[in-house]
Amino acid sequence: MTTGRQRFLKCQRSGISGNDVAAVMGISPYKTPYRLWQEKTQKIKLADEKDTDQLHFDSVLKEIIAQEFSRRHEFQVQRRNRLYRKDIYLVANIDRYIVSKAAVLECKIADKFTRNLWGKESTNDIPVYCLTQLQYYMYVTGYKDSYLAVLIGDNEYHDYHIVYNADLAELLAERCINFWEKYVNTDTPPPAIDNKDILSMYNAAEGLSITANKHIVNAVKNLKKVRQEQRVLEDKEIKLEFEIKNYMSESDILLAPDGNKLATWKESASNHINAVSLQKKLPNVAELFSTQTITREFLLI
């Protein structure tokens, strides 16, 4: 028998969900359009296909965030155990429904290192990938109001009010439908936008040669220049670090004349497996836990 989670994932594969919108637009910090295409065409597994501890605790924390939002605003919130669908390829699974407002509530858990991405409460100053998600949800569900509640670094709560923007929502829907029809239906990969995409697309070499055009010739020249500048900076970094460490000698902490901390150089212990020794002493064990990885190395000549 299939679980609710399995049914949800099956529906997710059948269309573009709210978590996919930023990837379609090329603005997601987590996923490129090419990676999304790989998931939708089932060339790779969805990142959350299996129930894990992370998914469990995400669910637990989202319930706490939803309760806190309800407490602060005195709004009744409900789970909606259903998948909304519109225009065939557009699907939405919202975190909570705000009964008295007929609005969407999205609950987020954010790392403390992303604190700078979140603006003042009760504004729409949120990360752009969250903004597109909420506009998309409102388009698919038909609700014209939404809120986002976020817990930052486990102890800092904020919530934001996002109203419907028809122009933006319709643009997002149009791009999502176009993505599905142009790339998923035809099994055609979208253009790569980073080196991980390139490596996944072209992970095997065929021993061929290709002649560079003027643009690529200039790109090679500029890359060589950038790498040379980078080496100069790395040399400077090494020399400056040596100078500071040599001055600190056996001290753990370096202080400025006014007492502020400038740097630390403390001991830290770590354990690692010496692969060379393991191969010599226990070759059978080493072979048992060894895997071959084939990749392509890019070199400038």
mmCIF file with all atom_site columns, C-alpha atoms in Angstrom, residues 72-213:
data_model
loop_
_atom_site.group_PDB
_atom_site.id
_atom_site.type_symbol
_atom_site.label_atom_id
_atom_site.label_alt_id
_atom_site.label_comp_id
_atom_site.label_asym_id
_atom_site.label_entity_id
_atom_site.label_seq_id
_atom_site.pdbx_PDB_ins_code
_atom_site.Cartn_x
_atom_site.Cartn_y
_atom_site.Cartn_z
_atom_site.occupancy
_atom_site.B_iso_or_equiv
_atom_site.pdbx_formal_charge
_atom_site.auth_seq_id
_atom_site.auth_comp_id
_atom_site.auth_asym_id
_atom_site.auth_atom_id
_atom_site.pdbx_PDB_model_num
ATOM 1   C CA . ARG A 1 72  ? 0.539   35.801 17.806  1.00 0.00 ? 72  ARG A CA 1
ATOM 2   C CA . HIS A 1 73  ? -2.162  36.737 15.292  1.00 0.00 ? 73  HIS A CA 1
ATOM 3   C CA . GLU A 1 74  ? -5.121  34.824 16.751  1.00 0.00 ? 74  GLU A CA 1
ATOM 4   C CA . PHE A 1 75  ? -5.742  33.229 13.347  1.00 0.00 ? 75  PHE A CA 1
ATOM 5   C CA . GLN A 1 76  ? -6.976  29.666 13.068  1.00 0.00 ? 76  GLN A CA 1
ATOM 6   C CA . VAL A 1 77  ? -4.668  27.610 10.845  1.00 0.00 ? 77  VAL A CA 1
ATOM 7   C CA . GLN A 1 78  ? -5.335  24.200 9.341   1.00 0.00 ? 78  GLN A CA 1
ATOM 8   C CA . ARG A 1 79  ? -3.434  21.507 7.523   1.00 0.00 ? 79  ARG A CA 1
ATOM 9   C CA . ARG A 1 80  ? -4.696  20.884 4.019   1.00 0.00 ? 80  ARG A CA 1
ATOM 10  C CA . ASN A 1 81  ? -3.897  17.264 3.179   1.00 0.00 ? 81  ASN A CA 1
ATOM 11  C CA . ARG A 1 82  ? -4.524  17.739 -0.503  1.00 0.00 ? 82  ARG A CA 1
ATOM 12  C CA . LEU A 1 83  ? -2.631  18.744 -3.592  1.00 0.00 ? 83  LEU A CA 1
ATOM 13  C CA . TYR A 1 84  ? -3.975  21.733 -5.506  1.00 0.00 ? 84  TYR A CA 1
ATOM 14  C CA . ARG A 1 85  ? -3.688  21.554 -9.288  1.00 0.00 ? 85  ARG A CA 1
ATOM 15  C CA . LYS A 1 86  ? -4.173  24.135 -12.040 1.00 0.00 ? 86  LYS A CA 1
ATOM 16  C CA . ASP A 1 87  ? -3.430  24.279 -15.770 1.00 0.00 ? 87  ASP A CA 1
ATOM 17  C CA . ILE A 1 88  ? -2.480  20.565 -15.814 1.00 0.00 ? 88  ILE A CA 1
ATOM 18  C CA . TYR A 1 89  ? 1.196   21.002 -14.916 1.00 0.00 ? 89  TYR A CA 1
ATOM 19  C CA . LEU A 1 90  ? 0.949   23.329 -11.907 1.00 0.00 ? 90  LEU A CA 1
ATOM 20  C CA . VAL A 1 91  ? 0.624   21.758 -8.444  1.00 0.00 ? 91  VAL A CA 1
ATOM 21  C CA . ALA A 1 92  ? 0.783   23.162 -4.927  1.00 0.00 ? 92  ALA A CA 1
ATOM 22  C CA . ASN A 1 93  ? 0.981   21.632 -1.469  1.00 0.00 ? 93  ASN A CA 1
ATOM 23  C CA . ILE A 1 94  ? 0.728   24.452 1.046   1.00 0.00 ? 94  ILE A CA 1
ATOM 24  C CA . ASP A 1 95  ? 1.984   24.168 4.633   1.00 0.00 ? 95  ASP A CA 1
ATOM 25  C CA . ARG A 1 96  ? -1.142  25.584 6.273   1.00 0.00 ? 96  ARG A CA 1
ATOM 26  C CA . TYR A 1 97  ? -4.423  27.311 5.416   1.00 0.00 ? 97  TYR A CA 1
ATOM 27  C CA . ILE A 1 98  ? -5.468  30.405 7.432   1.00 0.00 ? 98  ILE A CA 1
ATOM 28  C CA . VAL A 1 99  ? -9.198  29.931 7.919   1.00 0.00 ? 99  VAL A CA 1
ATOM 29  C CA . SER A 1 100 ? -10.303 33.431 8.910   1.00 0.00 ? 100 SER A CA 1
ATOM 30  C CA . LYS A 1 101 ? -8.244  35.065 6.153   1.00 0.00 ? 101 LYS A CA 1
ATOM 31  C CA . ALA A 1 102 ? -8.675  32.481 3.362   1.00 0.00 ? 102 ALA A CA 1
ATOM 32  C CA . ALA A 1 103 ? -4.911  32.733 2.972   1.00 0.00 ? 103 ALA A CA 1
ATOM 33  C CA . VAL A 1 104 ? -1.815  30.602 2.550   1.00 0.00 ? 104 VAL A CA 1
ATOM 34  C CA . LEU A 1 105 ? 0.680   30.157 5.397   1.00 0.00 ? 105 LEU A CA 1
ATOM 35  C CA . GLU A 1 106 ? 4.181   28.995 4.513   1.00 0.00 ? 106 GLU A CA 1
ATOM 36  C CA . CYS A 1 107 ? 6.465   27.927 7.372   1.00 0.00 ? 107 CYS A CA 1
ATOM 37  C CA . LYS A 1 108 ? 10.239  28.086 6.946   1.00 0.00 ? 108 LYS A CA 1
ATOM 38  C CA . ILE A 1 109 ? 13.269  26.993 8.977   1.00 0.00 ? 109 ILE A CA 1
ATOM 39  C CA . ALA A 1 110 ? 16.304  29.155 8.204   1.00 0.00 ? 110 ALA A CA 1
ATOM 40  C CA . ASP A 1 111 ? 19.957  28.857 9.115   1.00 0.00 ? 111 ASP A CA 1
ATOM 41  C CA . LYS A 1 112 ? 21.292  31.670 11.275  1.00 0.00 ? 112 LYS A CA 1
ATOM 42  C CA . PHE A 1 113 ? 23.895  32.427 8.600   1.00 0.00 ? 113 PHE A CA 1
ATOM 43  C CA . THR A 1 114 ? 21.081  33.503 6.242   1.00 0.00 ? 114 THR A CA 1
ATOM 44  C CA . ARG A 1 115 ? 19.771  36.112 8.696   1.00 0.00 ? 115 ARG A CA 1
ATOM 45  C CA . ASN A 1 116 ? 20.750  38.936 6.314   1.00 0.00 ? 116 ASN A CA 1
ATOM 46  C CA . LEU A 1 117 ? 18.207  37.667 3.762   1.00 0.00 ? 117 LEU A CA 1
ATOM 47  C CA . TRP A 1 118 ? 15.261  38.390 6.044   1.00 0.00 ? 118 TRP A CA 1
ATOM 48  C CA . GLY A 1 119 ? 13.992  41.960 6.437   1.00 0.00 ? 119 GLY A CA 1
ATOM 49  C CA . LYS A 1 120 ? 11.651  43.636 8.876   1.00 0.00 ? 120 LYS A CA 1
ATOM 50  C CA . GLU A 1 121 ? 8.544   41.818 10.041  1.00 0.00 ? 121 GLU A CA 1
ATOM 51  C CA . SER A 1 122 ? 5.166   42.496 8.423   1.00 0.00 ? 122 SER A CA 1
ATOM 52  C CA . THR A 1 123 ? 6.878   43.491 5.150   1.00 0.00 ? 123 THR A CA 1
ATOM 53  C CA . ASN A 1 124 ? 7.510   41.541 1.957   1.00 0.00 ? 124 ASN A CA 1
ATOM 54  C CA . ASP A 1 125 ? 11.282  41.713 2.445   1.00 0.00 ? 125 ASP A CA 1
ATOM 55  C CA . ILE A 1 126 ? 11.974  37.983 2.182   1.00 0.00 ? 126 ILE A CA 1
ATOM 56  C CA . PRO A 1 127 ? 14.305  35.914 -0.026  1.00 0.00 ? 127 PRO A CA 1
ATOM 57  C CA . VAL A 1 128 ? 13.208  36.099 -3.659  1.00 0.00 ? 128 VAL A CA 1
ATOM 58  C CA . TYR A 1 129 ? 12.868  32.325 -3.927  1.00 0.00 ? 129 TYR A CA 1
ATOM 59  C CA . CYS A 1 130 ? 10.337  32.423 -1.065  1.00 0.00 ? 130 CYS A CA 1
ATOM 60  C CA . LEU A 1 131 ? 8.466   35.315 -2.670  1.00 0.00 ? 131 LEU A CA 1
ATOM 61  C CA . THR A 1 132 ? 8.068   33.438 -5.956  1.00 0.00 ? 132 THR A CA 1
ATOM 62  C CA . GLN A 1 133 ? 6.889   30.349 -4.075  1.00 0.00 ? 133 GLN A CA 1
ATOM 63  C CA . LEU A 1 134 ? 4.107   32.260 -2.316  1.00 0.00 ? 134 LEU A CA 1
ATOM 64  C CA . GLN A 1 135 ? 2.965   34.087 -5.460  1.00 0.00 ? 135 GLN A CA 1
ATOM 65  C CA . TYR A 1 136 ? 2.847   30.740 -7.229  1.00 0.00 ? 136 TYR A CA 1
ATOM 66  C CA . TYR A 1 137 ? 0.840   29.170 -4.384  1.00 0.00 ? 137 TYR A CA 1
ATOM 67  C CA . MET A 1 138 ? -1.709  31.957 -4.548  1.00 0.00 ? 138 MET A CA 1
ATOM 68  C CA . TYR A 1 139 ? -2.036  31.539 -8.313  1.00 0.00 ? 139 TYR A CA 1
ATOM 69  C CA . VAL A 1 140 ? -2.608  27.780 -8.087  1.00 0.00 ? 140 VAL A CA 1
ATOM 70  C CA . THR A 1 141 ? -4.899  27.771 -5.028  1.00 0.00 ? 141 THR A CA 1
ATOM 71  C CA . GLY A 1 142 ? -6.895  30.873 -5.944  1.00 0.00 ? 142 GLY A CA 1
ATOM 72  C CA . TYR A 1 143 ? -6.310  32.455 -2.508  1.00 0.00 ? 143 TYR A CA 1
ATOM 73  C CA . LYS A 1 144 ? -5.236  36.075 -2.857  1.00 0.00 ? 144 LYS A CA 1
ATOM 74  C CA . ASP A 1 145 ? -3.420  36.513 0.434   1.00 0.00 ? 145 ASP A CA 1
ATOM 75  C CA . SER A 1 146 ? -0.462  34.799 2.100   1.00 0.00 ? 146 SER A CA 1
ATOM 76  C CA . TYR A 1 147 ? 1.853   34.866 5.085   1.00 0.00 ? 147 TYR A CA 1
ATOM 77  C CA . LEU A 1 148 ? 5.297   33.436 5.715   1.00 0.00 ? 148 LEU A CA 1
ATOM 78  C CA . ALA A 1 149 ? 6.496   32.529 9.220   1.00 0.00 ? 149 ALA A CA 1
ATOM 79  C CA . VAL A 1 150 ? 10.163  31.707 9.707   1.00 0.00 ? 150 VAL A CA 1
ATOM 80  C CA . LEU A 1 151 ? 12.292  30.411 12.559  1.00 0.00 ? 151 LEU A CA 1
ATOM 81  C CA . ILE A 1 152 ? 15.871  31.633 12.120  1.00 0.00 ? 152 ILE A CA 1
ATOM 82  C CA . GLY A 1 153 ? 18.670  29.846 13.933  1.00 0.00 ? 153 GLY A CA 1
ATOM 83  C CA . ASP A 1 154 ? 16.286  27.922 16.229  1.00 0.00 ? 154 ASP A CA 1
ATOM 84  C CA . ASN A 1 155 ? 15.321  30.912 18.381  1.00 0.00 ? 155 ASN A CA 1
ATOM 85  C CA . GLU A 1 156 ? 14.415  33.952 16.244  1.00 0.00 ? 156 GLU A CA 1
ATOM 86  C CA . TYR A 1 157 ? 10.849  34.103 14.922  1.00 0.00 ? 157 TYR A CA 1
ATOM 87  C CA . HIS A 1 158 ? 9.523   36.470 12.245  1.00 0.00 ? 158 HIS A CA 1
ATOM 88  C CA . ASP A 1 159 ? 6.479   36.543 10.004  1.00 0.00 ? 159 ASP A CA 1
ATOM 89  C CA . TYR A 1 160 ? 5.705   38.433 6.802   1.00 0.00 ? 160 TYR A CA 1
ATOM 90  C CA . HIS A 1 161 ? 2.588   39.368 4.862   1.00 0.00 ? 161 HIS A CA 1
ATOM 91  C CA . ILE A 1 162 ? 2.673   38.829 1.080   1.00 0.00 ? 162 ILE A CA 1
ATOM 92  C CA . VAL A 1 163 ? -0.263  40.013 -1.039  1.00 0.00 ? 163 VAL A CA 1
ATOM 93  C CA . TYR A 1 164 ? -1.101  38.676 -4.467  1.00 0.00 ? 164 TYR A CA 1
ATOM 94  C CA . ASN A 1 165 ? 0.656   40.233 -7.446  1.00 0.00 ? 165 ASN A CA 1
ATOM 95  C CA . ALA A 1 166 ? -1.222  39.095 -10.541 1.00 0.00 ? 166 ALA A CA 1
ATOM 96  C CA . ASP A 1 167 ? 1.463   40.157 -13.024 1.00 0.00 ? 167 ASP A CA 1
ATOM 97  C CA . LEU A 1 168 ? 4.224   38.284 -11.208 1.00 0.00 ? 168 LEU A CA 1
ATOM 98  C CA . ALA A 1 169 ? 2.085   35.222 -10.444 1.00 0.00 ? 169 ALA A CA 1
ATOM 99  C CA . GLU A 1 170 ? 0.930   34.892 -14.048 1.00 0.00 ? 170 GLU A CA 1
ATOM 100 C CA . LEU A 1 171 ? 4.499   35.264 -15.310 1.00 0.00 ? 171 LEU A CA 1
ATOM 101 C CA . LEU A 1 172 ? 5.658   32.501 -12.973 1.00 0.00 ? 172 LEU A CA 1
ATOM 102 C CA . ALA A 1 173 ? 2.827   30.223 -14.097 1.00 0.00 ? 173 ALA A CA 1
ATOM 103 C CA . GLU A 1 174 ? 3.620   30.895 -17.753 1.00 0.00 ? 174 GLU A CA 1
ATOM 104 C CA . ARG A 1 175 ? 7.327   30.095 -17.255 1.00 0.00 ? 175 ARG A CA 1
ATOM 105 C CA . CYS A 1 176 ? 6.492   26.894 -15.362 1.00 0.00 ? 176 CYS A CA 1
ATOM 106 C CA . ILE A 1 177 ? 4.116   25.651 -18.044 1.00 0.00 ? 177 ILE A CA 1
ATOM 107 C CA . ASN A 1 178 ? 6.671   26.526 -20.710 1.00 0.00 ? 178 ASN A CA 1
ATOM 108 C CA . PHE A 1 179 ? 9.384   24.629 -18.786 1.00 0.00 ? 179 PHE A CA 1
ATOM 109 C CA . TRP A 1 180 ? 7.263   21.496 -18.625 1.00 0.00 ? 180 TRP A CA 1
ATOM 110 C CA . GLU A 1 181 ? 6.149   21.612 -22.248 1.00 0.00 ? 181 GLU A CA 1
ATOM 111 C CA . LYS A 1 182 ? 9.532   22.622 -23.692 1.00 0.00 ? 182 LYS A CA 1
ATOM 112 C CA . TYR A 1 183 ? 11.845  20.453 -21.607 1.00 0.00 ? 183 TYR A CA 1
ATOM 113 C CA . VAL A 1 184 ? 10.006  17.749 -19.666 1.00 0.00 ? 184 VAL A CA 1
ATOM 114 C CA . ASN A 1 185 ? 7.475   16.657 -22.309 1.00 0.00 ? 185 ASN A CA 1
ATOM 115 C CA . THR A 1 186 ? 10.140  16.562 -25.011 1.00 0.00 ? 186 THR A CA 1
ATOM 116 C CA . ASP A 1 187 ? 12.846  15.082 -22.749 1.00 0.00 ? 187 ASP A CA 1
ATOM 117 C CA . THR A 1 188 ? 15.114  17.968 -23.786 1.00 0.00 ? 188 THR A CA 1
ATOM 118 C CA . PRO A 1 189 ? 17.545  19.285 -21.142 1.00 0.00 ? 189 PRO A CA 1
ATOM 119 C CA . PRO A 1 190 ? 17.471  23.024 -20.398 1.00 0.00 ? 190 PRO A CA 1
ATOM 120 C CA . PRO A 1 191 ? 20.728  24.982 -20.797 1.00 0.00 ? 191 PRO A CA 1
ATOM 121 C CA . ALA A 1 192 ? 23.377  24.490 -18.106 1.00 0.00 ? 192 ALA A CA 1
ATOM 122 C CA . ILE A 1 193 ? 23.939  27.442 -15.781 1.00 0.00 ? 193 ILE A CA 1
ATOM 123 C CA . ASP A 1 194 ? 26.870  26.239 -13.645 1.00 0.00 ? 194 ASP A CA 1
ATOM 124 C CA . ASN A 1 195 ? 29.834  23.848 -13.696 1.00 0.00 ? 195 ASN A CA 1
ATOM 125 C CA . LYS A 1 196 ? 27.915  21.097 -11.885 1.00 0.00 ? 196 LYS A CA 1
ATOM 126 C CA . ASP A 1 197 ? 25.370  21.118 -14.694 1.00 0.00 ? 197 ASP A CA 1
ATOM 127 C CA . ILE A 1 198 ? 28.156  20.938 -17.270 1.00 0.00 ? 198 ILE A CA 1
ATOM 128 C CA . LEU A 1 199 ? 29.840  18.008 -15.526 1.00 0.00 ? 199 LEU A CA 1
ATOM 129 C CA . SER A 1 200 ? 26.544  16.134 -15.301 1.00 0.00 ? 200 SER A CA 1
ATOM 130 C CA . MET A 1 201 ? 25.718  16.815 -18.957 1.00 0.00 ? 201 MET A CA 1
ATOM 131 C CA . TYR A 1 202 ? 29.131  15.968 -20.355 1.00 0.00 ? 202 TYR A CA 1
ATOM 132 C CA . ASN A 1 203 ? 30.648  13.543 -17.857 1.00 0.00 ? 203 ASN A CA 1
ATOM 133 C CA . ALA A 1 204 ? 32.345  11.391 -20.486 1.00 0.00 ? 204 ALA A CA 1
ATOM 134 C CA . ALA A 1 205 ? 34.922  12.393 -23.109 1.00 0.00 ? 205 ALA A CA 1
ATOM 135 C CA . GLU A 1 206 ? 34.994  10.853 -26.596 1.00 0.00 ? 206 GLU A CA 1
ATOM 136 C CA . GLY A 1 207 ? 38.545  11.738 -27.665 1.00 0.00 ? 207 GLY A CA 1
ATOM 137 C CA . LEU A 1 208 ? 37.441  14.486 -30.054 1.00 0.00 ? 208 LEU A CA 1
ATOM 138 C CA . SER A 1 209 ? 38.883  17.934 -30.798 1.00 0.00 ? 209 SER A CA 1
ATOM 139 C CA . ILE A 1 210 ? 36.964  21.166 -31.344 1.00 0.00 ? 210 ILE A CA 1
ATOM 140 C CA . THR A 1 211 ? 38.184  24.528 -32.682 1.00 0.00 ? 211 THR A CA 1
ATOM 141 C CA . ALA A 1 212 ? 37.510  27.558 -30.508 1.00 0.00 ? 212 ALA A CA 1
ATOM 142 C CA . ASN A 1 213 ? 35.678  30.583 -31.868 1.00 0.00 ? 213 ASN A CA 1
#
